């Protein structure tokens, strides 16, 4: 039996919470998948998660995927990029990630496409949309979404769009958080109605350790969970939202 501090135990606990929340919301339990987020955690913790059945892992920094890729090659992990990506790091993602959920602007699509062409690969992509009014959040403004999707579908066949991703507002106000998730779902439904050729609009990646139950109630198809599985990180919020970087911060 896994002891209560183990990653296997916490993974099972999170899976159970997802299942119960989906059921309570009248949704099929298997309509919500789990993306464990291993950022800042090392090889030992990740091997534990893999042994407990995790094979797709989220990371928010390209350099962290790069540093984990070789040492963990035997685990056959599908690395999912979920954090802000600078165009000069597109190469690492094009090489090593199976998916990016933080596609949020044209210059990034251009950089990724060029590198993916070079690698002879195509990857799944979710478009990260800004659903809160916080000035500090990455993500494509909702109004730009139709044009962006048409352009990616037309010009960048190496990026297979599967849906949308968001980070909710970083506040304890549950209604404000819920509103962000609702916005993303509404946008997904509207984009689906446009029926853009080459674009799939099924997936909604929303919800983290602190808010995933609300996200599931609002239609999330995929929750990204770090803390509740791997434990607390030594970094503060500027690690999630690096543009809020303060002088002297760790990033
Ligand atoms: C870190 C991170 C998560 C997971 O956050 P937790 O609160 O630790 O569950 C989810 N999404 C993104 C984009 C992240 O950077």
XYZ file of C-alpha atoms and ligand atoms in Angstrom:
266
model
C 0.000 0.000 0.000
C 1.204 3.469 -0.821
C 1.773 5.534 2.269
C -0.105 8.781 2.653
C 2.793 11.052 1.754
C 3.616 9.201 -1.408
C 3.068 10.574 -4.881
C 1.177 7.396 -5.758
C -1.237 8.021 -2.902
C -1.802 11.653 -3.801
C -2.227 10.793 -7.488
C -4.918 8.297 -6.546
C -6.531 10.889 -4.298
C -6.615 13.495 -7.061
C -8.028 10.981 -9.537
C -10.754 10.161 -7.056
C -11.594 13.843 -6.526
C -11.813 14.317 -10.288
C -14.105 11.334 -10.601
C -16.392 12.453 -7.792
C -16.573 16.030 -9.059
C -17.399 14.900 -12.587
C -20.098 12.626 -11.283
C -21.595 15.357 -9.127
C -21.614 17.642 -12.170
C -23.463 15.006 -14.185
C -20.468 14.310 -16.387
C -18.841 11.022 -17.344
C -15.754 10.497 -15.127
C -13.613 9.671 -18.145
C -14.538 12.979 -19.823
C -11.970 14.721 -17.608
C -8.327 13.767 -17.884
C -5.470 14.586 -15.559
C -2.214 16.228 -16.560
C 0.212 15.990 -13.628
C 2.519 19.015 -13.546
C 6.043 18.067 -12.494
C 7.723 21.471 -12.769
C 10.495 22.063 -10.215
C 10.454 18.356 -9.209
C 13.340 16.076 -10.006
C 13.950 12.664 -11.405
C 13.050 10.636 -8.287
C 9.624 12.247 -7.879
C 8.912 11.897 -11.572
C 9.874 8.227 -11.584
C 7.461 7.704 -8.711
C 4.682 9.373 -10.692
C 5.489 7.283 -13.768
C 5.406 4.107 -11.693
C 1.960 5.206 -10.484
C 0.716 5.464 -14.048
C 1.503 9.032 -15.150
C 2.891 9.096 -18.686
C 2.114 12.655 -19.763
C 3.638 15.382 -17.645
C 3.276 19.162 -17.795
C 6.225 21.532 -17.487
C 6.219 25.312 -17.756
C 9.782 25.942 -18.842
C 11.474 24.725 -22.010
C 14.823 24.436 -20.251
C 13.298 22.175 -17.632
C 11.938 19.811 -20.280
C 15.385 19.828 -21.840
C 17.120 18.954 -18.579
C 14.702 16.112 -17.769
C 14.386 14.685 -21.254
C 17.571 12.612 -21.457
C 17.784 11.336 -17.862
C 14.182 10.147 -18.057
C 14.249 8.899 -21.656
C 13.629 5.315 -20.488
C 10.238 6.387 -19.029
C 8.830 7.372 -22.430
C 7.141 10.421 -21.011
C 5.029 12.658 -23.217
C 6.189 16.126 -22.191
C 3.556 18.834 -22.394
C 4.621 22.465 -22.460
C 2.164 24.554 -20.446
C 4.117 27.731 -19.686
C 5.034 30.911 -21.479
C 7.479 30.104 -24.254
C 9.983 32.522 -25.721
C 10.482 32.118 -29.440
C 14.196 31.462 -28.961
C 13.307 28.324 -26.978
C 10.893 26.977 -29.597
C 13.558 24.543 -30.724
C 13.512 22.570 -27.453
C 9.750 22.225 -27.542
C 9.771 21.259 -31.216
C 12.265 18.521 -30.426
C 11.095 17.167 -27.118
C 7.489 18.028 -26.359
C 4.525 16.039 -27.563
C 2.234 18.981 -27.119
C 2.066 22.663 -26.273
C -0.851 24.173 -24.361
C 0.525 27.711 -24.218
C 0.360 28.711 -27.874
C -0.639 32.333 -27.443
C 0.665 34.426 -30.299
C 1.617 34.483 -33.927
C 5.372 34.896 -33.583
C 5.439 31.753 -31.436
C 3.430 29.801 -34.021
C 5.877 30.929 -36.694
C 8.920 29.923 -34.613
C 7.459 26.561 -33.625
C 6.365 25.745 -37.163
C 9.806 26.493 -38.543
C 11.480 24.263 -35.933
C 8.904 21.507 -36.278
C 9.344 21.473 -40.056
C 13.056 21.126 -39.449
C 12.463 18.193 -37.067
C 9.915 16.635 -39.410
C 7.380 16.584 -36.581
C 3.897 17.841 -35.834
C 2.564 18.351 -32.307
C -0.824 18.902 -30.686
C -1.496 22.442 -29.545
C -4.011 24.236 -27.386
C -4.394 27.971 -27.730
C -3.946 29.758 -24.425
C -6.578 32.432 -24.060
C -6.635 35.315 -21.635
C -9.894 35.032 -19.724
C -9.202 37.367 -16.832
C -8.675 41.093 -16.668
C -5.453 40.784 -14.713
C -2.792 42.842 -16.485
C -0.198 40.171 -15.752
C -1.541 37.191 -17.613
C -0.365 35.679 -20.863
C -2.831 34.466 -23.395
C -4.397 35.519 -26.643
C -7.157 38.133 -26.256
C -10.493 36.398 -27.041
C -11.297 38.817 -29.875
C -8.208 37.644 -31.763
C -9.063 33.967 -31.519
C -10.981 33.412 -34.798
C -8.296 35.113 -36.887
C -5.511 33.281 -35.092
C -7.142 29.883 -35.551
C -7.696 30.508 -39.264
C -4.099 31.545 -39.697
C -2.661 28.543 -37.831
C -4.937 26.164 -39.717
C -3.949 27.705 -43.031
C -0.246 28.308 -42.555
C 1.134 26.006 -39.853
C 0.181 22.379 -40.426
C 2.783 21.267 -37.875
C 0.547 22.650 -35.110
C -2.549 20.490 -34.716
C -5.028 22.633 -32.805
C -7.164 20.576 -30.425
C -8.792 23.184 -28.203
C -8.178 25.946 -25.691
C -6.325 26.465 -22.406
C -6.551 29.133 -19.736
C -5.319 30.123 -16.299
C -8.093 31.535 -14.151
C -7.684 34.760 -12.266
C -5.360 34.290 -9.303
C -7.801 35.347 -6.554
C -9.705 33.567 -3.775
C -12.973 34.888 -5.262
C -14.581 31.689 -6.558
C -17.111 33.514 -8.710
C -14.348 35.373 -10.503
C -12.502 32.091 -11.075
C -15.667 30.423 -12.332
C -16.278 33.324 -14.726
C -12.877 32.709 -16.354
C -13.667 29.045 -16.935
C -17.107 29.885 -18.256
C -15.575 32.370 -20.677
C -13.222 29.718 -22.046
C -15.995 27.217 -22.508
C -18.193 29.772 -24.291
C -15.301 30.673 -26.579
C -14.698 26.995 -27.330
C -18.351 26.569 -28.270
C -18.298 29.679 -30.460
C -15.089 28.591 -32.214
C -16.567 25.164 -32.777
C -19.507 26.762 -34.569
C -17.115 28.490 -36.955
C -16.072 24.996 -38.072
C -12.673 26.144 -39.293
C -11.070 23.562 -41.553
C -8.190 21.741 -39.892
C -9.076 22.910 -36.374
C -10.431 20.640 -33.657
C -12.189 22.333 -30.779
C -12.953 19.635 -28.242
C -10.440 20.093 -25.468
C -10.603 22.618 -22.640
C -7.517 22.588 -20.427
C -8.509 24.459 -17.288
C -8.212 23.943 -13.548
C -5.220 23.556 -11.220
C -4.785 22.271 -7.646
C -6.718 25.141 -6.103
C -9.592 25.419 -8.541
C -9.984 22.215 -10.544
C -13.321 21.291 -9.057
C -14.848 24.549 -10.286
C -13.225 23.986 -13.675
C -14.767 20.526 -13.969
C -18.181 21.942 -13.115
C -17.660 24.424 -15.950
C -16.732 21.809 -18.532
C -12.981 21.274 -18.260
C -11.782 18.225 -20.183
C -8.312 18.342 -18.653
C -7.002 19.583 -15.326
C -3.336 20.458 -14.784
C -2.346 19.509 -11.264
C 1.033 20.067 -9.640
C 0.914 20.838 -5.917
C -1.829 18.376 -4.975
C 0.260 15.546 -6.442
C 3.905 16.490 -6.001
C 3.606 18.763 -2.954
C 4.461 22.419 -2.473
C 7.060 24.160 -4.575
C 9.689 26.515 -3.274
C 8.775 29.104 -5.893
C 6.066 31.688 -5.454
C 3.506 32.801 -8.012
C 5.941 34.540 -10.272
C 6.854 31.045 -11.336
C 3.399 30.562 -12.853
C 3.146 34.119 -14.071
C 6.747 34.962 -14.751
C 5.976 38.350 -16.215
C 5.124 39.536 -12.696
C 8.826 39.057 -11.965
C 10.022 41.358 -9.280
C 13.572 42.544 -8.823
C 15.457 39.787 -7.045
C 12.906 37.067 -7.832
C 14.136 33.580 -8.533
C 13.318 33.321 -12.243
C 2.178 25.129 -12.248
C 1.075 25.156 -13.216
C -0.080 24.387 -12.994
C -0.292 23.523 -11.753
O -0.455 24.346 -10.631
P -0.760 23.729 -9.181
O -1.447 24.849 -8.480
O 0.534 23.385 -8.578
O -1.645 22.566 -9.370
C -1.063 24.422 -13.967
N -0.928 25.168 -15.086
C 0.159 25.920 -15.325
C 0.248 26.692 -16.592
C 1.199 25.945 -14.404
O 2.286 26.694 -14.655
